[in-house]
mmCIF file of C-alpha atoms in Angstrom:
data_model
loop_
_atom_site.group_PDB
_atom_site.id
_atom_site.type_symbol
_atom_site.label_atom_id
_atom_site.label_comp_id
_atom_site.label_asym_id
_atom_site.label_seq_id
_atom_site.Cartn_x
_atom_site.Cartn_y
_atom_site.Cartn_z
ATOM 1 C CA UNK H 119 38.993 66.271 133.725
ATOM 2 C CA UNK H 120 41.246 69.625 133.018
ATOM 3 C CA UNK H 121 43.038 66.794 130.395
ATOM 4 C CA UNK H 122 39.335 66.627 128.736
ATOM 5 C CA UNK H 123 38.825 70.387 128.601
ATOM 6 C CA UNK H 124 36.201 69.915 131.424
ATOM 7 C CA UNK H 125 35.772 72.588 134.352
ATOM 8 C CA UNK H 126 37.477 70.811 137.349
ATOM 9 C CA UNK H 127 35.406 72.848 139.776
ATOM 10 C CA UNK H 128 32.262 71.665 138.148
ATOM 11 C CA UNK H 129 30.726 69.279 141.208
ATOM 12 C CA UNK H 130 28.540 66.846 139.154
ATOM 13 C CA UNK H 131 31.147 66.126 136.802
ATOM 14 C CA UNK H 132 33.835 65.666 140.071
ATOM 15 C CA UNK H 133 30.856 63.576 141.759
ATOM 16 C CA UNK H 134 30.778 61.402 138.439
ATOM 17 C CA UNK H 135 34.409 61.039 138.062
ATOM 18 C CA UNK H 136 35.141 60.171 141.611
ATOM 19 C CA UNK H 137 31.998 58.098 142.583
ATOM 20 C CA UNK H 138 30.005 57.136 139.329
ATOM 21 C CA UNK H 139 32.310 55.753 137.044
ATOM 22 C CA UNK H 140 34.238 52.151 137.897
ATOM 23 C CA UNK H 141 33.125 52.410 141.564
ATOM 24 C CA UNK H 142 35.354 50.474 144.089
ATOM 25 C CA UNK H 143 32.562 50.842 146.973
ATOM 26 C CA UNK H 144 32.861 47.887 149.379
ATOM 27 C CA UNK H 145 28.960 47.107 149.176
ATOM 28 C CA UNK H 146 29.985 45.855 145.437
ATOM 29 C CA UNK H 147 30.779 41.983 145.038
ATOM 30 C CA UNK H 148 33.495 41.412 143.325
ATOM 31 C CA UNK H 149 31.574 40.657 140.149
ATOM 32 C CA UNK H 150 29.751 43.718 140.167
ATOM 33 C CA UNK H 151 33.072 45.947 140.018
ATOM 34 C CA UNK H 152 34.504 43.676 137.384
ATOM 35 C CA UNK H 153 31.563 44.433 135.270
ATOM 36 C CA UNK H 154 32.028 48.088 135.892
ATOM 37 C CA UNK H 155 35.825 47.932 135.224
ATOM 38 C CA UNK H 156 37.231 50.364 132.311
ATOM 39 C CA UNK H 157 34.511 53.151 132.777
ATOM 40 C CA UNK H 158 35.876 56.560 132.223
ATOM 41 C CA UNK H 159 35.160 59.659 130.329
ATOM 42 C CA UNK H 160 35.833 60.194 126.276
ATOM 43 C CA UNK H 161 35.987 63.443 124.027
ATOM 44 C CA UNK H 162 35.178 62.595 120.610
ATOM 45 C CA UNK H 163 36.714 64.042 117.517
ATOM 46 C CA UNK H 164 33.650 66.654 117.591
ATOM 47 C CA UNK H 165 34.379 67.790 120.959
ATOM 48 C CA UNK H 166 31.762 66.313 122.977
ATOM 49 C CA UNK H 167 32.496 64.399 126.569
ATOM 50 C CA UNK H 168 30.633 61.253 127.456
ATOM 51 C CA UNK H 169 30.748 58.075 129.630
ATOM 52 C CA UNK H 170 32.379 54.889 127.936
ATOM 53 C CA UNK H 171 33.525 51.648 129.071
ATOM 54 C CA UNK H 172 36.536 50.056 127.832
ATOM 55 C CA UNK H 173 36.186 46.202 127.756
ATOM 56 C CA UNK H 174 38.624 43.227 127.043
ATOM 57 C CA UNK H 175 38.007 41.518 123.639
ATOM 58 C CA UNK H 176 36.011 38.230 122.972
ATOM 59 C CA UNK H 177 39.539 36.787 121.575
ATOM 60 C CA UNK H 178 40.981 34.784 124.820
ATOM 61 C CA UNK H 179 44.410 34.645 123.205
ATOM 62 C CA UNK H 180 44.280 38.252 122.844
ATOM 63 C CA UNK H 181 43.180 38.757 126.395
ATOM 64 C CA UNK H 182 46.365 36.522 127.747
ATOM 65 C CA UNK H 183 48.881 39.062 125.969
ATOM 66 C CA UNK H 184 46.954 41.770 127.221
ATOM 67 C CA UNK H 185 47.657 40.574 130.674
ATOM 68 C CA UNK H 186 51.175 39.302 130.267
ATOM 69 C CA UNK H 187 54.346 41.053 131.312
ATOM 70 C CA UNK H 188 56.883 41.843 128.515
ATOM 71 C CA UNK H 189 60.559 40.213 129.218
ATOM 72 C CA UNK H 190 63.293 42.592 130.236
ATOM 73 C CA UNK H 191 66.316 42.682 128.289
ATOM 74 C CA UNK H 192 69.561 42.280 129.791
ATOM 75 C CA UNK H 193 70.311 45.893 128.466
ATOM 76 C CA UNK H 194 67.412 47.468 130.547
#
């Protein structure tokens, strides 16, 4: 939260970040967890903080590349 310029001691914001965004609760089904994946806080160009969700694109070829592993070179 400090990275975004938020007060790290703000209890409401801390609760949102630790339990409200992309919850990994055992009560949730795998489908519900997948639907909530990628939720986060974002600071826009004017400094406003809000919740957003980063999702995969509709293009399945792009998704395949996102989930791929780059090959390591022999020099690595």
